[in-house]
Structure formats: C-alpha cells, structure tokens
Amino acid sequence: MTSKPLINADRLWARLMSLAEIGVTPAGGVNRQALSDGEIAAWRRVIGWAREAGLTPSTDAAGNLFLTLAGRDRAMAPLLLGSHLDSQPTGGKFDGAAGVMAALEAVVSVAEQDEKPARDVIVVAWMNEEGSRFAPGMMGSEAFTGERDMDAIRAARDADGVSVGEALDRLHQAFPDMPHRPLGSSAGAYLELHIEQGPLLEAAACTIGVVTGIQGKKTFQVVVEGAEGHAGTLAQSERRDALAAFARMATGLHAEIGTLDADIKFTIGRLFVEPNAPSVVPSRVSFSIDLRHPDNSVLDAAGARITALCGRHAPPCLVTVTTLVDAPSNAFDPRLRELIAQAAGDQEFPAMDILSAAGHDARHLAKICPAAMIFIPCRDGASHVEHEWTEPADVAAGACVLAQVLRELAFTTRSFAAGGEVGG
Ligand code: HGY
Ligand code: MN
Ligand code: MN
C-alpha cells in the first residue's frame, strides 16, 4: 500500500458539500434531476475540479460524463469508477454524488502524485440513474452497455412533455467543445462507491460494505382507460371510472403481491389521473410499479401475476401493463470483492459482505466487465429523503478503500478478463 496519502479527505468532503448546494431544497435535501439545469451546473463544477488535476472531460450520445486520467497504454481497456449526479426530487446529498466525488478524489490523488497508471482511468457520472424525471432509470449505463436503444431513450418524455432527446441536445449544447466518445466504448473493470441506503452497516457497526450483488428488480407502467363524464349527472351504473378501477387494482396488488414474503418490496410510487378535475369522472390513469426481490424465481413468479391481477380488476375499464425494467439479481466479481475486503482490512475498517437492496448502474456494467461496489453506512439507513446523511469519516473511509483498489487495478498490466488474476 502506498505511503503517500490515498486521498485528501477534507477536500473530498468540502467538494461534496459544494455539490450539494446545486439543487438544494428548503429542507436541506437535493433536487437535481436528470438533464436538468441543476445537473448541467453540477457537470460544470465537477469538470472544473477534474481539469485542475489534468483529467480530460468527454461525453457520449447518452449524456454520460467521463473524466479521463490518461494511462501509459491508451489501447488497454480502461478502469472505470463512478456513480451518478442526478437525484430524486426529494433526494439527499449523498445518493450518487458520494460515489462520483469519491472516485474523482481517488483519481485526482493519483494524478497529483504524478503517477501514470498503466491504463486510462475514467471517472464516470451516468445519465439518469434515478428514473424520476424520465422513466426508466439507468438510461445512461444501459445505453453504454447496449441494453437500451438510444431511439427509445430519446423518445421518453417527462411530466411536462419534454423528451430525453430534447434534454440531451440541450445538455450537449451547454458543452459545445466537449469531445464525444463512441457509445459503449470499452471498459476493463468498474468500481462504484455508494451509501448503503439501508440500515445493515450501521446496525453492525461496519464502515465498509463489500457488496455481493444487487437484488432483482422489475418495473412496470400500467395504463387504465375509462371514460370521462359529469360527476353530477352520469349514473354510477353508466360509469367507466379509471380511478375507481385503479383503486381496486392497487388494493389487490398490495394484498396479493406486497405480502408474498418478508423480502418482497412492492411500490406504487407514481400516479397520473386525467383529466384530474374534481367534477369529472376520471377517464385515464397511469401508475408505476416497482417490484424487487433477491430470489429471481420469486421475483419472476410475482411479476407474472401482475398483468392478470390488473386485468381482473379492470372492467368496465381497459388496462395495459408494460414492462419497463426486468433486471435479475446479480453477483459482483469475486476477485474485485476480495480486493475491496483486503483494502478494508489493510486500513482496519470493519467490513461485511452485503447484498444491495437498492439498484445501481454497476448492475449493468457487471454484464460487460468485472464490476464491484463499496458501501458506506447512512444514518438510520435513510435515503431518497432530504435528511439523508452519512458521516465525513465514513465518506473518507470508503474513498480510501476505493483509492487502494484503484491503485491495485490501475497500475497493473494484467487483464481483468473473467477468471484471470487482477491487481497486484
Ligand atoms: O431505486 C433505486 O434503487 C436507486 O436508488 N435509484
Ligand atoms: Mn444511487
Ligand atoms: Mn437513488
């Protein structure tokens, strides 16, 4: 392990707090949604810090941000590390941002010590991880790995009717001189630091989570079609009330799917009602379903019941169920996990293996290269809330573990190909 400081912890925390000012909410959270003015402002600030250390910015058609420290052999598959800069509308200071800033701090610390890695090392901020403004989430990493087509991504629209395509064009116009990388350029390995967004590390008094994998997730969009009518004159027996049908579906879904077992996570988080007028019988309702489980067979069986259940409660309305995301539980690369555990041990941070209950871009990178995640605790396990918090010492510890693994991987000429040796 290098005798030089792995990171500058004070600078990391100061920059994280500076980033949290962009999109700050009255309650002290962050609302910095994908491709918004806030995210553009965050790009400017992060790019400024990266340039100071000699990293070069670039982007791609999907609006991912890449900050590259050039290596000796530019032809070698690069090491990628990062997370996302977009947030939920009532998000916190650390979800995503902690991972991008810890990655930047680890790479800047290498650059400042005039060490030239064997291969390019690239800090990444993935576009639209959260899926709050534009559904589904993780558009940037899925475009990068070839799992989601750019035409489909550009066609998605937010609640105001703005398309991802229009927002991407606006982002790229804000950085007219920034080079574009081909979509899906190579990746040798990927690392992501993230707050746990759950209570397990804090309860076990562990500083570092060695993430074994991410639980499976399916998301759906459900549209219920009825007919408008006058609330005062249309007889109940004549009505095709889309909101009443939704209420039957929601009750049935929570009763049948939400109670399947102790590990199922079932959420209806978004509901649109049209025409959404107090004296008009609702003619159209669309709502989201977010379904998660660590066991793929349970998840698949639960997901398969949703269409039939909605159909049962639909009449006299019509219902359409569309699958947006179908992501099975995965396992991260055991060699990278071993490097993370070793780094935590070397630096004497209490660590434990942990399955991620929250989704992350690393799920997609793991399909194209060895990938792994480092978790740090968050207070009361709370996230996707404005009072999300983690301690400066935990951010620094996670960044130090990331920095040590980065150095193991960035300076080796070994391939990271599956099965081979990495690091050292
Ligand atoms: O929803 C998730 O799991 C992630 O935090 N966006
Ligand atoms: Mn996140
Ligand atoms: Mn999130």
PDB file of N, CA, C and O in Angstrom, residues 30 66 90 97 124 127 155 162 173 207 223 229 238 250 281 328 349 355 406:
ATOM      1  N   VAL A  30     -31.692  17.532  -1.814  1.00  0.00           N
ATOM      2  CA  VAL A  30     -31.228  17.886  -3.157  1.00  0.00           C
ATOM      3  C   VAL A  30     -32.287  17.470  -4.170  1.00  0.00           C
ATOM      4  O   VAL A  30     -32.810  16.358  -4.110  1.00  0.00           O
ATOM      5  N   PHE A  66     -17.580  11.550 -18.717  1.00  0.00           N
ATOM      6  CA  PHE A  66     -16.338  10.784 -18.497  1.00  0.00           C
ATOM      7  C   PHE A  66     -15.216  11.774 -18.207  1.00  0.00           C
ATOM      8  O   PHE A  66     -15.051  12.764 -18.937  1.00  0.00           O
ATOM      9  N   THR A  90     -36.944  14.611  -4.035  1.00  0.00           N
ATOM     10  CA  THR A  90     -36.696  14.919  -2.611  1.00  0.00           C
ATOM     11  C   THR A  90     -35.550  14.014  -2.168  1.00  0.00           C
ATOM     12  O   THR A  90     -35.693  13.190  -1.254  1.00  0.00           O
ATOM     13  N   ALA A  97     -23.870  11.158  -5.635  1.00  0.00           N
ATOM     14  CA  ALA A  97     -22.800  12.172  -5.559  1.00  0.00           C
ATOM     15  C   ALA A  97     -21.601  11.661  -4.770  1.00  0.00           C
ATOM     16  O   ALA A  97     -20.445  11.913  -5.136  1.00  0.00           O
ATOM     17  N   VAL A 124     -16.725   8.315 -13.991  1.00  0.00           N
ATOM     18  CA  VAL A 124     -17.971   8.376 -14.778  1.00  0.00           C
ATOM     19  C   VAL A 124     -19.130   8.862 -13.916  1.00  0.00           C
ATOM     20  O   VAL A 124     -19.236   8.502 -12.745  1.00  0.00           O
ATOM     21  N   MET A 127     -25.898   8.925 -16.814  1.00  0.00           N
ATOM     22  CA  MET A 127     -27.084   9.742 -17.040  1.00  0.00           C
ATOM     23  C   MET A 127     -28.344   9.043 -16.507  1.00  0.00           C
ATOM     24  O   MET A 127     -28.544   7.855 -16.710  1.00  0.00           O
ATOM     25  N   ALA A 155     -36.878   9.020 -26.923  1.00  0.00           N
ATOM     26  CA  ALA A 155     -38.331   9.215 -27.085  1.00  0.00           C
ATOM     27  C   ALA A 155     -39.056   9.370 -25.745  1.00  0.00           C
ATOM     28  O   ALA A 155     -40.167   9.906 -25.699  1.00  0.00           O
ATOM     29  N   VAL A 162     -41.366  17.106 -22.101  1.00  0.00           N
ATOM     30  CA  VAL A 162     -40.014  17.274 -22.647  1.00  0.00           C
ATOM     31  C   VAL A 162     -39.401  15.895 -22.861  1.00  0.00           C
ATOM     32  O   VAL A 162     -39.429  15.063 -21.962  1.00  0.00           O
ATOM     33  N   GLN A 173     -25.451  21.018 -26.010  1.00  0.00           N
ATOM     34  CA  GLN A 173     -25.243  22.421 -26.428  1.00  0.00           C
ATOM     35  C   GLN A 173     -24.596  23.247 -25.317  1.00  0.00           C
ATOM     36  O   GLN A 173     -23.917  24.241 -25.575  1.00  0.00           O
ATOM     37  N   THR A 207     -18.041  -0.110   8.743  1.00  0.00           N
ATOM     38  CA  THR A 207     -17.777   1.089   7.950  1.00  0.00           C
ATOM     39  C   THR A 207     -17.864   0.791   6.460  1.00  0.00           C
ATOM     40  O   THR A 207     -18.265   1.650   5.672  1.00  0.00           O
ATOM     41  N   VAL A 223     -51.539   1.398 -17.550  1.00  0.00           N
ATOM     42  CA  VAL A 223     -52.462   2.444 -18.026  1.00  0.00           C
ATOM     43  C   VAL A 223     -53.885   1.893 -17.995  1.00  0.00           C
ATOM     44  O   VAL A 223     -54.148   0.809 -18.541  1.00  0.00           O
ATOM     45  N   GLY A 229     -66.955  11.797 -17.668  1.00  0.00           N
ATOM     46  CA  GLY A 229     -68.398  12.029 -17.509  1.00  0.00           C
ATOM     47  C   GLY A 229     -68.638  13.077 -16.440  1.00  0.00           C
ATOM     48  O   GLY A 229     -67.732  13.385 -15.655  1.00  0.00           O
ATOM     49  N   GLU A 238     -73.490   3.733 -15.202  1.00  0.00           N
ATOM     50  CA  GLU A 238     -73.032   4.030 -16.568  1.00  0.00           C
ATOM     51  C   GLU A 238     -71.532   4.343 -16.601  1.00  0.00           C
ATOM     52  O   GLU A 238     -70.955   4.562 -17.647  1.00  0.00           O
ATOM     53  N   ALA A 250     -54.895  -1.420  -7.099  1.00  0.00           N
ATOM     54  CA  ALA A 250     -53.879  -1.119  -6.084  1.00  0.00           C
ATOM     55  C   ALA A 250     -54.133  -1.930  -4.819  1.00  0.00           C
ATOM     56  O   ALA A 250     -53.208  -2.527  -4.243  1.00  0.00           O
ATOM     57  N   VAL A 281     -65.580  12.514 -14.055  1.00  0.00           N
ATOM     58  CA  VAL A 281     -65.240  11.100 -13.835  1.00  0.00           C
ATOM     59  C   VAL A 281     -63.915  10.821 -14.551  1.00  0.00           C
ATOM     60  O   VAL A 281     -63.800  11.097 -15.751  1.00  0.00           O
ATOM     61  N   PRO A 328     -32.642  -9.223 -13.245  1.00  0.00           N
ATOM     62  CA  PRO A 328     -32.493 -10.264 -12.214  1.00  0.00           C
ATOM     63  C   PRO A 328     -31.409  -9.913 -11.200  1.00  0.00           C
ATOM     64  O   PRO A 328     -30.538  -9.080 -11.465  1.00  0.00           O
ATOM     65  N   PHE A 349     -10.662  -0.972   8.594  1.00  0.00           N
ATOM     66  CA  PHE A 349     -12.070  -0.544   8.644  1.00  0.00           C
ATOM     67  C   PHE A 349     -12.927  -1.799   8.799  1.00  0.00           C
ATOM     68  O   PHE A 349     -12.795  -2.731   7.990  1.00  0.00           O
ATOM     69  N   LEU A 355     -25.727  -7.634   0.472  1.00  0.00           N
ATOM     70  CA  LEU A 355     -26.468  -7.594  -0.791  1.00  0.00           C
ATOM     71  C   LEU A 355     -27.089  -6.207  -0.922  1.00  0.00           C
ATOM     72  O   LEU A 355     -27.629  -5.667   0.045  1.00  0.00           O
ATOM     73  N   LEU A 406      -8.285   1.058  -6.534  1.00  0.00           N
ATOM     74  CA  LEU A 406      -7.948   1.752  -7.785  1.00  0.00           C
ATOM     75  C   LEU A 406      -6.472   1.577  -8.097  1.00  0.00           C
ATOM     76  O   LEU A 406      -6.084   1.211  -9.215  1.00  0.00           O
TER      77      LEU A 406
END
